[in-house]
PDB file of C-alpha atoms in Angstrom:
ATOM      1  CA  MET A   1      58.613  33.155 -37.793  1.00 82.00           C
ATOM      2  CA  HIS A   2      55.621  32.500 -40.039  1.00 93.00           C
ATOM      3  CA  THR A   3      53.384  29.476 -39.452  1.00 97.00           C
ATOM      4  CA  ALA A   4      49.805  28.454 -40.087  1.00 97.00           C
ATOM      5  CA  VAL A   5      48.901  30.033 -36.743  1.00 98.00           C
ATOM      6  CA  THR A   6      50.459  33.421 -37.483  1.00 98.00           C
ATOM      7  CA  ARG A   7      48.660  33.504 -40.821  1.00 97.00           C
ATOM      8  CA  LEU A   8      45.347  32.395 -39.320  1.00 98.00           C
ATOM      9  CA  LEU A   9      45.401  34.859 -36.440  1.00 98.00           C
ATOM     10  CA  GLY A  10      47.163  37.715 -38.232  1.00 97.00           C
ATOM     11  CA  ILE A  11      49.973  37.870 -35.669  1.00 98.00           C
ATOM     12  CA  GLN A  12      53.747  38.155 -35.910  1.00 97.00           C
ATOM     13  CA  HIS A  13      54.829  35.383 -33.548  1.00 98.00           C
ATOM     14  CA  PRO A  14      53.254  31.932 -32.956  1.00 98.00           C
ATOM     15  CA  VAL A  15      52.883  32.555 -29.230  1.00 98.00           C
ATOM     16  CA  LEU A  16      49.493  32.683 -27.505  1.00 98.00           C
ATOM     17  CA  LEU A  17      48.787  33.665 -23.920  1.00 98.00           C
ATOM     18  CA  ALA A  18      46.960  30.943 -22.024  1.00 98.00           C
ATOM     19  CA  PRO A  19      43.670  32.411 -20.735  1.00 98.00           C
ATOM     20  CA  MET A  20      44.428  31.752 -17.061  1.00 98.00           C
ATOM     21  CA  GLY A  21      41.464  32.643 -14.882  1.00 96.00           C
ATOM     22  CA  GLY A  22      42.253  35.436 -12.457  1.00 93.00           C
ATOM     23  CA  VAL A  23      45.713  35.872 -14.001  1.00 97.00           C
ATOM     24  CA  SER A  24      45.354  36.666 -17.711  1.00 98.00           C
ATOM     25  CA  GLY A  25      43.677  40.031 -17.501  1.00 98.00           C
ATOM     26  CA  GLY A  26      43.456  42.760 -20.088  1.00 98.00           C
ATOM     27  CA  GLN A  27      46.843  44.316 -19.420  1.00 98.00           C
ATOM     28  CA  LEU A  28      48.671  41.007 -19.838  1.00 98.00           C
ATOM     29  CA  ALA A  29      46.676  40.158 -22.964  1.00 98.00           C
ATOM     30  CA  ARG A  30      47.471  43.569 -24.414  1.00 98.00           C
ATOM     31  CA  ALA A  31      51.187  43.200 -23.651  1.00 98.00           C
ATOM     32  CA  VAL A  32      51.371  39.820 -25.375  1.00 98.00           C
ATOM     33  CA  SER A  33      49.449  41.053 -28.409  1.00 98.00           C
ATOM     34  CA  ASN A  34      51.578  44.186 -28.702  1.00 98.00           C
ATOM     35  CA  ALA A  35      54.678  41.980 -28.566  1.00 98.00           C
ATOM     36  CA  GLY A  36      53.462  40.135 -31.658  1.00 98.00           C
ATOM     37  CA  GLY A  37      51.549  37.221 -30.147  1.00 98.00           C
ATOM     38  CA  LEU A  38      47.879  36.861 -29.277  1.00 98.00           C
ATOM     39  CA  GLY A  39      46.709  37.747 -25.790  1.00 98.00           C
ATOM     40  CA  LEU A  40      43.734  35.810 -24.452  1.00 98.00           C
ATOM     41  CA  ILE A  41      41.856  37.118 -21.420  1.00 98.00           C
ATOM     42  CA  GLY A  42      40.861  34.342 -19.034  1.00 98.00           C
ATOM     43  CA  ALA A  43      37.135  34.521 -18.298  1.00 97.00           C
ATOM     44  CA  GLY A  44      37.484  32.022 -15.451  1.00 95.00           C
ATOM     45  CA  TYR A  45      34.157  31.125 -13.875  1.00 96.00           C
ATOM     46  CA  GLY A  46      32.457  34.119 -15.453  1.00 93.00           C
ATOM     47  CA  ASP A  47      32.079  37.608 -13.996  1.00 96.00           C
ATOM     48  CA  ALA A  48      30.461  40.038 -16.433  1.00 97.00           C
ATOM     49  CA  ASP A  49      31.690  43.201 -14.712  1.00 98.00           C
ATOM     50  CA  TRP A  50      35.262  41.909 -14.461  1.00 97.00           C
ATOM     51  CA  LEU A  51      35.264  40.893 -18.127  1.00 97.00           C
ATOM     52  CA  ALA A  52      33.934  44.278 -19.204  1.00 97.00           C
ATOM     53  CA  GLN A  53      36.675  46.056 -17.278  1.00 97.00           C
ATOM     54  CA  GLU A  54      39.496  43.828 -18.547  1.00 98.00           C
ATOM     55  CA  MET A  55      38.435  44.139 -22.188  1.00 98.00           C
ATOM     56  CA  THR A  56      38.777  47.920 -21.975  1.00 98.00           C
ATOM     57  CA  HIS A  57      42.562  47.401 -21.923  1.00 98.00           C
ATOM     58  CA  CYS A  58      42.409  45.749 -25.357  1.00 97.00           C
ATOM     59  CA  ARG A  59      40.376  48.245 -27.345  1.00 93.00           C
ATOM     60  CA  ASP A  60      43.217  49.044 -29.741  1.00 93.00           C
ATOM     61  CA  CYS A  61      44.797  45.608 -30.151  1.00 95.00           C
ATOM     62  CA  ARG A  62      43.866  42.132 -31.311  1.00 96.00           C
ATOM     63  CA  PHE A  63      42.791  39.939 -28.422  1.00 98.00           C
ATOM     64  CA  GLY A  64      40.785  36.888 -27.539  1.00 98.00           C
ATOM     65  CA  VAL A  65      38.887  35.524 -24.560  1.00 98.00           C
ATOM     66  CA  GLY A  66      39.078  32.015 -23.172  1.00 98.00           C
ATOM     67  CA  PHE A  67      36.122  30.307 -21.499  1.00 98.00           C
ATOM     68  CA  ILE A  68      35.795  27.245 -19.291  1.00 98.00           C
ATOM     69  CA  THR A  69      33.114  25.640 -21.415  1.00 98.00           C
ATOM     70  CA  TRP A  70      31.176  23.911 -18.646  1.00 97.00           C
ATOM     71  CA  SER A  71      31.061  27.198 -16.720  1.00 97.00           C
ATOM     72  CA  LEU A  72      29.944  29.129 -19.813  1.00 97.00           C
ATOM     73  CA  ASP A  73      27.052  26.669 -20.163  1.00 97.00           C
ATOM     74  CA  ALA A  74      25.606  28.204 -16.997  1.00 96.00           C
ATOM     75  CA  LYS A  75      26.210  31.805 -18.138  1.00 97.00           C
ATOM     76  CA  PRO A  76      25.881  31.816 -21.949  1.00 97.00           C
ATOM     77  CA  ALA A  77      25.200  35.560 -22.046  1.00 97.00           C
ATOM     78  CA  LEU A  78      28.899  36.098 -21.359  1.00 98.00           C
ATOM     79  CA  LEU A  79      29.728  34.918 -24.874  1.00 98.00           C
ATOM     80  CA  GLU A  80      27.489  37.589 -26.392  1.00 98.00           C
ATOM     81  CA  GLN A  81      29.025  40.207 -24.109  1.00 98.00           C
ATOM     82  CA  VAL A  82      32.494  39.307 -25.374  1.00 98.00           C
ATOM     83  CA  LEU A  83      31.543  38.985 -29.043  1.00 98.00           C
ATOM     84  CA  ALA A  84      30.113  42.509 -28.895  1.00 97.00           C
ATOM     85  CA  GLN A  85      33.688  43.735 -28.392  1.00 97.00           C
ATOM     86  CA  SER A  86      34.908  42.156 -31.667  1.00 97.00           C
ATOM     87  CA  PRO A  87      37.571  39.767 -30.360  1.00 98.00           C
ATOM     88  CA  ALA A  88      39.855  38.032 -32.828  1.00 98.00           C
ATOM     89  CA  ALA A  89      39.187  34.647 -31.264  1.00 98.00           C
ATOM     90  CA  ILE A  90      37.249  32.785 -28.608  1.00 98.00           C
ATOM     91  CA  MET A  91      38.853  29.810 -26.878  1.00 98.00           C
ATOM     92  CA  PHE A  92      36.899  26.973 -25.283  1.00 98.00           C
ATOM     93  CA  SER A  93      38.296  24.448 -22.819  1.00 98.00           C
ATOM     94  CA  PHE A  94      36.825  21.558 -20.812  1.00 97.00           C
ATOM     95  CA  GLY A  95      33.463  20.743 -22.313  1.00 95.00           C
ATOM     96  CA  ASP A  96      31.553  20.383 -25.557  1.00 95.00           C
ATOM     97  CA  CYS A  97      31.727  23.683 -27.425  1.00 96.00           C
ATOM     98  CA  ALA A  98      29.912  22.529 -30.575  1.00 96.00           C
ATOM     99  CA  ALA A  99      26.862  24.671 -29.849  1.00 96.00           C
ATOM    100  CA  TYR A 100      28.957  27.836 -29.552  1.00 98.00           C
ATOM    101  CA  ILE A 101      31.180  27.604 -32.624  1.00 98.00           C
ATOM    102  CA  PRO A 102      28.561  28.701 -35.220  1.00 98.00           C
ATOM    103  CA  ARG A 103      27.824  31.843 -33.192  1.00 98.00           C
ATOM    104  CA  VAL A 104      31.538  32.648 -32.904  1.00 98.00           C
ATOM    105  CA  HIS A 105      31.935  32.354 -36.665  1.00 98.00           C
ATOM    106  CA  GLU A 106      28.788  34.389 -37.288  1.00 98.00           C
ATOM    107  CA  ALA A 107      30.338  37.197 -35.233  1.00 98.00           C
ATOM    108  CA  GLY A 108      33.484  37.103 -37.354  1.00 98.00           C
ATOM    109  CA  ALA A 109      35.772  35.558 -34.728  1.00 98.00           C
ATOM    110  CA  LEU A 110      37.844  32.380 -34.821  1.00 98.00           C
ATOM    111  CA  ALA A 111      37.076  29.387 -32.609  1.00 98.00           C
ATOM    112  CA  ILE A 112      39.970  27.853 -30.656  1.00 98.00           C
ATOM    113  CA  CYS A 113      39.353  24.563 -28.848  1.00 98.00           C
ATOM    114  CA  GLN A 114      41.685  23.156 -26.206  1.00 98.00           C
ATOM    115  CA  VAL A 115      41.715  19.368 -25.921  1.00 98.00           C
ATOM    116  CA  GLN A 116      43.465  16.745 -23.827  1.00 98.00           C
ATOM    117  CA  THR A 117      42.673  13.582 -25.821  1.00 98.00           C
ATOM    118  CA  LEU A 118      42.685  12.432 -29.432  1.00 97.00           C
ATOM    119  CA  SER A 119      38.956  11.772 -29.403  1.00 97.00           C
ATOM    120  CA  ASP A 120      38.239  15.314 -28.213  1.00 97.00           C
ATOM    121  CA  ALA A 121      40.597  16.685 -30.878  1.00 98.00           C
ATOM    122  CA  ARG A 122      38.733  14.867 -33.628  1.00 98.00           C
ATOM    123  CA  ARG A 123      35.423  16.062 -32.219  1.00 97.00           C
ATOM    124  CA  ALA A 124      36.646  19.676 -32.153  1.00 98.00           C
ATOM    125  CA  ALA A 125      37.797  19.490 -35.769  1.00 98.00           C
ATOM    126  CA  GLU A 126      34.500  17.956 -36.881  1.00 97.00           C
ATOM    127  CA  THR A 127      32.499  20.725 -35.203  1.00 96.00           C
ATOM    128  CA  GLY A 128      34.398  23.510 -36.952  1.00 97.00           C
ATOM    129  CA  ALA A 129      37.274  24.572 -34.705  1.00 98.00           C
ATOM    130  CA  ASP A 130      39.668  26.877 -36.550  1.00 98.00           C
ATOM    131  CA  LEU A 131      42.582  26.082 -34.234  1.00 98.00           C
ATOM    132  CA  ILE A 132      43.143  23.268 -31.757  1.00 98.00           C
ATOM    133  CA  VAL A 133      45.268  23.456 -28.615  1.00 98.00           C
ATOM    134  CA  ALA A 134      46.728  20.101 -27.576  1.00 98.00           C
ATOM    135  CA  GLN A 135      47.304  20.405 -23.834  1.00 98.00           C
ATOM    136  CA  GLY A 136      49.718  18.113 -22.047  1.00 98.00           C
ATOM    137  CA  THR A 137      49.563  17.215 -18.392  1.00 98.00           C
ATOM    138  CA  GLU A 138      52.816  19.087 -17.665  1.00 98.00           C
ATOM    139  CA  GLY A 139      50.939  22.372 -17.813  1.00 97.00           C
ATOM    140  CA  GLY A 140      49.751  24.318 -14.786  1.00 97.00           C
ATOM    141  CA  GLY A 141      46.097  24.538 -13.860  1.00 97.00           C
ATOM    142  CA  HIS A 142      43.460  22.061 -14.953  1.00 97.00           C
ATOM    143  CA  GLY A 143      44.225  19.296 -17.399  1.00 97.00           C
ATOM    144  CA  ALA A 144      44.270  15.563 -17.928  1.00 97.00           C
ATOM    145  CA  ILE A 145      46.876  12.799 -18.177  1.00 96.00           C
ATOM    146  CA  ARG A 146      48.488  12.791 -21.648  1.00 97.00           C
ATOM    147  CA  SER A 147      51.979  14.276 -21.963  1.00 97.00           C
ATOM    148  CA  THR A 148      52.683  17.087 -24.417  1.00 98.00           C
ATOM    149  CA  PHE A 149      55.512  15.364 -26.278  1.00 97.00           C
ATOM    150  CA  SER A 150      53.396  12.427 -27.444  1.00 97.00           C
ATOM    151  CA  LEU A 151      49.982  14.089 -27.571  1.00 98.00           C
ATOM    152  CA  VAL A 152      50.888  16.979 -29.883  1.00 98.00           C
ATOM    153  CA  PRO A 153      52.070  15.014 -32.956  1.00 98.00           C
ATOM    154  CA  ALA A 154      49.183  12.572 -32.568  1.00 98.00           C
ATOM    155  CA  VAL A 155      46.687  15.452 -32.567  1.00 98.00           C
ATOM    156  CA  VAL A 156      48.462  17.099 -35.525  1.00 98.00           C
ATOM    157  CA  ASP A 157      48.060  13.905 -37.549  1.00 98.00           C
ATOM    158  CA  ALA A 158      44.460  13.382 -36.439  1.00 98.00           C
ATOM    159  CA  VAL A 159      43.046  16.822 -37.272  1.00 98.00           C
ATOM    160  CA  ALA A 160      45.058  17.943 -40.321  1.00 97.00           C
ATOM    161  CA  PRO A 161      44.696  20.398 -42.012  1.00 97.00           C
ATOM    162  CA  VAL A 162      43.371  22.221 -38.911  1.00 98.00           C
ATOM    163  CA  PRO A 163      46.422  23.873 -37.281  1.00 98.00           C
ATOM    164  CA  VAL A 164      47.481  22.827 -33.795  1.00 98.00           C
ATOM    165  CA  VAL A 165      49.108  24.727 -30.949  1.00 98.00           C
ATOM    166  CA  ALA A 166      51.022  22.927 -28.191  1.00 98.00           C
ATOM    167  CA  ALA A 167      50.414  23.666 -24.504  1.00 98.00           C
ATOM    168  CA  GLY A 168      51.917  22.270 -21.342  1.00 98.00           C
ATOM    169  CA  GLY A 169      55.537  22.633 -20.294  1.00 96.00           C
ATOM    170  CA  VAL A 170      56.525  25.481 -22.632  1.00 98.00           C
ATOM    171  CA  ALA A 171      58.496  28.229 -20.894  1.00 98.00           C
ATOM    172  CA  ASP A 172      61.273  29.161 -23.306  1.00 98.00           C
ATOM    173  CA  GLY A 173      62.281  29.068 -26.957  1.00 98.00           C
ATOM    174  CA  ARG A 174      63.336  25.441 -26.813  1.00 97.00           C
ATOM    175  CA  GLY A 175      59.731  24.562 -26.068  1.00 98.00           C
ATOM    176  CA  LEU A 176      58.500  26.548 -29.067  1.00 98.00           C
ATOM    177  CA  ALA A 177      61.123  24.975 -31.332  1.00 98.00           C
ATOM    178  CA  ALA A 178      60.247  21.490 -30.077  1.00 97.00           C
ATOM    179  CA  ALA A 179      56.532  22.125 -30.649  1.00 98.00           C
ATOM    180  CA  LEU A 180      57.208  23.185 -34.237  1.00 98.00           C
ATOM    181  CA  MET A 181      59.271  20.040 -34.808  1.00 97.00           C
ATOM    182  CA  LEU A 182      56.371  17.964 -33.503  1.00 98.00           C
ATOM    183  CA  GLY A 183      54.132  19.475 -36.167  1.00 98.00           C
ATOM    184  CA  ALA A 184      52.442  22.185 -34.142  1.00 98.00           C
ATOM    185  CA  SER A 185      52.183  25.694 -35.539  1.00 98.00           C
ATOM    186  CA  GLY A 186      52.771  27.523 -32.277  1.00 98.00           C
ATOM    187  CA  VAL A 187      52.498  27.386 -28.506  1.00 98.00           C
ATOM    188  CA  LEU A 188      50.095  28.453 -25.774  1.00 98.00           C
ATOM    189  CA  VAL A 189      52.100  29.768 -22.805  1.00 98.00           C
ATOM    190  CA  GLY A 190      50.705  29.996 -19.292  1.00 98.00           C
ATOM    191  CA  THR A 191      53.015  29.658 -16.293  1.00 98.00           C
ATOM    192  CA  ARG A 192      55.944  31.553 -17.847  1.00 98.00           C
ATOM    193  CA  LEU A 193      53.629  34.527 -18.458  1.00 98.00           C
ATOM    194  CA  TYR A 194      52.095  34.212 -14.994  1.00 98.00           C
ATOM    195  CA  ALA A 195      55.546  35.278 -13.770  1.00 98.00           C
ATOM    196  CA  SER A 196      55.258  38.601 -15.600  1.00 98.00           C
ATOM    197  CA  ASP A 197      54.800  42.175 -14.452  1.00 98.00           C
ATOM    198  CA  GLU A 198      51.375  42.484 -16.079  1.00 98.00           C
ATOM    199  CA  ALA A 199      49.825  39.268 -14.783  1.00 98.00           C
ATOM    200  CA  LEU A 200      47.129  39.416 -12.119  1.00 97.00           C
ATOM    201  CA  GLY A 201      47.088  37.045  -9.151  1.00 89.00           C
ATOM    202  CA  LEU A 202      48.821  36.870  -5.814  1.00 87.00           C
ATOM    203  CA  PRO A 203      52.328  38.358  -5.738  1.00 91.00           C
ATOM    204  CA  ALA A 204      53.262  35.391  -3.557  1.00 91.00           C
ATOM    205  CA  ALA A 205      52.201  33.052  -6.364  1.00 93.00           C
ATOM    206  CA  LYS A 206      54.602  34.741  -8.784  1.00 96.00           C
ATOM    207  CA  GLN A 207      57.382  34.419  -6.247  1.00 95.00           C
ATOM    208  CA  ALA A 208      56.540  30.752  -5.730  1.00 96.00           C
ATOM    209  CA  ILE A 209      56.851  30.137  -9.474  1.00 97.00           C
ATOM    210  CA  VAL A 210      60.301  31.725  -9.483  1.00 97.00           C
ATOM    211  CA  HIS A 211      61.594  29.961  -6.382  1.00 97.00           C
ATOM    212  CA  HIS A 212      60.178  26.433  -6.775  1.00 97.00           C
ATOM    213  CA  GLY A 213      60.937  23.632  -9.207  1.00 97.00           C
ATOM    214  CA  GLY A 214      58.901  21.237 -11.280  1.00 97.00           C
ATOM    215  CA  ASP A 215      59.482  18.412  -8.794  1.00 97.00           C
ATOM    216  CA  GLN A 216      57.472  20.454  -6.317  1.00 97.00           C
ATOM    217  CA  THR A 217      54.299  20.408  -8.426  1.00 98.00           C
ATOM    218  CA  LEU A 218      51.529  17.835  -8.383  1.00 98.00           C
ATOM    219  CA  ARG A 219      48.084  17.247  -9.807  1.00 98.00           C
ATOM    220  CA  THR A 220      45.287  17.364  -7.229  1.00 98.00           C
ATOM    221  CA  ARG A 221      41.585  17.948  -6.622  1.00 98.00           C
ATOM    222  CA  VAL A 222      41.804  19.447  -3.146  1.00 98.00           C
ATOM    223  CA  PHE A 223      41.505  23.088  -4.183  1.00 98.00           C
ATOM    224  CA  ASP A 224      38.435  22.365  -6.291  1.00 98.00           C
ATOM    225  CA  ILE A 225      36.834  20.598  -3.337  1.00 98.00           C
ATOM    226  CA  VAL A 226      37.458  23.452  -0.914  1.00 97.00           C
ATOM    227  CA  ARG A 227      36.354  26.082  -3.443  1.00 97.00           C
ATOM    228  CA  GLY A 228      33.218  24.126  -4.405  1.00 96.00           C
ATOM    229  CA  TYR A 229      33.942  23.544  -8.114  1.00 96.00           C
ATOM    230  CA  ASP A 230      33.045  20.257  -9.807  1.00 94.00           C
ATOM    231  CA  TRP A 231      35.782  19.624 -12.378  1.00 96.00           C
ATOM    232  CA  GLY A 232      34.892  15.979 -12.881  1.00 94.00           C
ATOM    233  CA  HIS A 233      37.910  13.915 -13.907  1.00 94.00           C
ATOM    234  CA  TYR A 234      40.167  16.944 -14.497  1.00 97.00           C
ATOM    235  CA  THR A 235      42.772  17.750 -11.869  1.00 98.00           C
ATOM    236  CA  GLY A 236      44.804  20.910 -11.333  1.00 98.00           C
ATOM    237  CA  ARG A 237      48.602  21.085 -11.364  1.00 98.00           C
ATOM    238  CA  VAL A 238      49.745  23.222  -8.458  1.00 98.00           C
ATOM    239  CA  ILE A 239      52.827  23.988  -6.399  1.00 98.00           C
ATOM    240  CA  ASP A 240      52.898  21.835  -3.275  1.00 97.00           C
ATOM    241  CA  ASN A 241      52.112  23.904  -0.167  1.00 97.00           C
ATOM    242  CA  GLY A 242      50.726  23.506   3.325  1.00 96.00           C
ATOM    243  CA  PHE A 243      47.182  22.899   2.084  1.00 97.00           C
ATOM    244  CA  THR A 244      48.176  20.105  -0.280  1.00 98.00           C
ATOM    245  CA  ARG A 245      50.361  18.521   2.390  1.00 97.00           C
ATOM    246  CA  ASP A 246      47.345  18.513   4.722  1.00 96.00           C
ATOM    247  CA  TRP A 247      44.742  17.207   2.294  1.00 97.00           C
ATOM    248  CA  HIS A 248      46.158  15.653  -0.894  1.00 97.00           C
ATOM    249  CA  THR A 249      45.255  11.923  -0.840  1.00 97.00           C
ATOM    250  CA  ARG A 250      42.724  12.754   1.921  1.00 97.00           C
ATOM    251  CA  GLU A 251      40.037  14.149  -0.379  1.00 97.00           C
ATOM    252  CA  ALA A 252      37.183  12.283   1.339  1.00 97.00           C
ATOM    253  CA  ALA A 253      38.124  13.742   4.713  1.00 97.00           C
ATOM    254  CA  LEU A 254      38.330  17.229   3.206  1.00 97.00           C
ATOM    255  CA  ALA A 255      34.868  16.845   1.676  1.00 96.00           C
ATOM    256  CA  GLU A 256      33.468  15.901   5.085  1.00 96.00           C
ATOM    257  CA  SER A 257      34.866  19.050   6.743  1.00 95.00           C
ATOM    258  CA  VAL A 258      34.559  21.344   3.738  1.00 95.00           C
ATOM    259  CA  ASP A 259      32.370  23.996   5.391  1.00 93.00           C
ATOM    260  CA  SER A 260      34.894  24.894   8.071  1.00 93.00           C
ATOM    261  CA  GLU A 261      37.850  24.434   5.753  1.00 95.00           C
ATOM    262  CA  ARG A 262      36.273  26.683   3.116  1.00 96.00           C
ATOM    263  CA  GLN A 263      35.999  29.569   5.547  1.00 95.00           C
ATOM    264  CA  ARG A 264      39.610  29.085   6.634  1.00 94.00           C
ATOM    265  CA  TYR A 265      40.697  28.840   3.012  1.00 96.00           C
ATOM    266  CA  GLN A 266      38.879  32.010   1.955  1.00 95.00           C
ATOM    267  CA  GLU A 267      40.365  33.951   4.851  1.00 95.00           C
ATOM    268  CA  ALA A 268      43.843  32.743   3.921  1.00 92.00           C
ATOM    269  CA  VAL A 269      43.380  33.759   0.282  1.00 92.00           C
ATOM    270  CA  ALA A 270      42.243  37.222   1.384  1.00 92.00           C
ATOM    271  CA  ARG A 271      45.497  37.521   3.363  1.00 91.00           C
ATOM    272  CA  GLY A 272      47.550  36.369   0.376  1.00 89.00           C
ATOM    273  CA  ASP A 273      48.734  33.288   2.267  1.00 92.00           C
ATOM    274  CA  ALA A 274      50.691  31.220  -0.261  1.00 92.00           C
ATOM    275  CA  GLU A 275      50.852  28.247   2.116  1.00 94.00           C
ATOM    276  CA  THR A 276      47.080  27.847   1.813  1.00 95.00           C
ATOM    277  CA  ALA A 277      45.930  29.494  -1.437  1.00 95.00           C
ATOM    278  CA  VAL A 278      46.074  27.552  -4.686  1.00 95.00           C
ATOM    279  CA  LEU A 279      49.264  28.196  -6.659  1.00 95.00           C
ATOM    280  CA  PHE A 280      48.587  26.922 -10.166  1.00 97.00           C
ATOM    281  CA  ALA A 281      51.852  26.308 -12.034  1.00 98.00           C
ATOM    282  CA  GLY A 282      53.316  23.873 -14.535  1.00 98.00           C
ATOM    283  CA  GLU A 283      56.380  21.656 -14.420  1.00 98.00           C
ATOM    284  CA  ALA A 284      58.325  24.183 -16.490  1.00 97.00           C
ATOM    285  CA  ILE A 285      58.859  26.417 -13.453  1.00 98.00           C
ATOM    286  CA  ASP A 286      62.393  24.976 -13.392  1.00 97.00           C
ATOM    287  CA  LEU A 287      63.037  27.307 -16.338  1.00 98.00           C
ATOM    288  CA  ILE A 288      61.670  30.479 -14.720  1.00 98.00           C
ATOM    289  CA  ASP A 289      64.124  32.578 -12.724  1.00 97.00           C
ATOM    290  CA  GLU A 290      62.548  36.027 -12.532  1.00 97.00           C
ATOM    291  CA  ILE A 291      59.434  38.114 -13.002  1.00 98.00           C
ATOM    292  CA  GLU A 292      59.730  40.193 -16.181  1.00 98.00           C
ATOM    293  CA  PRO A 293      57.652  42.290 -18.588  1.00 98.00           C
ATOM    294  CA  ALA A 294      55.543  40.071 -20.836  1.00 98.00           C
ATOM    295  CA  ALA A 295      57.011  41.584 -24.011  1.00 98.00           C
ATOM    296  CA  GLU A 296      60.513  40.552 -22.965  1.00 98.00           C
ATOM    297  CA  ILE A 297      59.315  37.015 -22.317  1.00 98.00           C
ATOM    298  CA  VAL A 298      57.620  36.706 -25.712  1.00 98.00           C
ATOM    299  CA  ASN A 299      60.560  38.187 -27.590  1.00 98.00           C
ATOM    300  CA  ARG A 300      63.044  35.919 -25.853  1.00 98.00           C
ATOM    301  CA  ILE A 301      60.975  32.802 -26.553  1.00 98.00           C
ATOM    302  CA  VAL A 302      60.930  33.642 -30.262  1.00 97.00           C
ATOM    303  CA  THR A 303      64.629  34.563 -30.408  1.00 97.00           C
ATOM    304  CA  GLN A 304      65.621  31.361 -28.616  1.00 97.00           C
ATOM    305  CA  ALA A 305      63.410  29.288 -30.900  1.00 97.00           C
ATOM    306  CA  ASP A 306      64.996  30.833 -33.989  1.00 95.00           C
ATOM    307  CA  ALA A 307      68.437  29.926 -32.656  1.00 94.00           C
ATOM    308  CA  ALA A 308      67.369  26.395 -31.743  1.00 94.00           C
ATOM    309  CA  LEU A 309      65.891  25.767 -35.186  1.00 93.00           C
ATOM    310  CA  GLU A 310      69.144  26.850 -36.823  1.00 89.00           C
ATOM    311  CA  TRP A 311      71.241  24.519 -34.637  1.00 73.00           C
ATOM    312  CA  LYS A 312      73.018  21.665 -36.358  1.00 66.00           C
ATOM    313  CA  PRO A 313      74.714  18.746 -34.566  1.00 66.00           C
ATOM    314  CA  GLY A 314      78.487  18.975 -34.505  1.00 57.00           C
TER     315      GLY A 314
END
């Protein structure tokens, strides 16, 4: 399956691992890359020692690293640390990455920019992004309000000839096939690869992805409030649990009692308590029935997409 993305990135399949913070570590990135896609390590909020350790798993494969742009602004040395390891690509999300793109290109890497609006897509193309990820609100983790199905073709039209990858709600080959029909050149997959053997994160979170459905997800700010992160207008899609039932729609009350709630929250996370810890996941969890090796997931997505693209109405 050859597309503009496979040619640009030098990969076999147009499937990219979403750089999920605390989940997309080096072993998962390596597994996706070795399966023919591109694995992206999630830098999260930026820990130099953790990044150094995770990149050691990718010394003999193509890989990338994804940054939360507003967090990188506070720790710009992390970009140099990553570029020193010769990644194939650097991905930026949630913030203005214009100042970083020239340095990425100077180091010989490609710049991937994730966007949630048409205006941000145009801005990313103007500032030199090599690849743009159009992220729909169906996806797990942080995002905005536009849906994948309508956002992707609009971004494709707005930024041509820069290739576009679709993100948000893709968990099987039908999603990849649909993205290609919408004009995208590939997909960025998060939640489906969270439920993989190689993914980091709470085991209970993987089980929650398998055993819950998309109707049990919602977008909320409560976990950012209790963890002390200012995500502005972006919300996070999570699986509904005891913490969201206590505090969602009661954000002001949570902010008032955040000191005591933060201690309780941190203790619960340390115990692996899935009824309190954040369980980031997208609406596509309806399509996820088991935890599997990442290579099997990637190969099945591509095989299913091939079959879907060959389908003809009867």
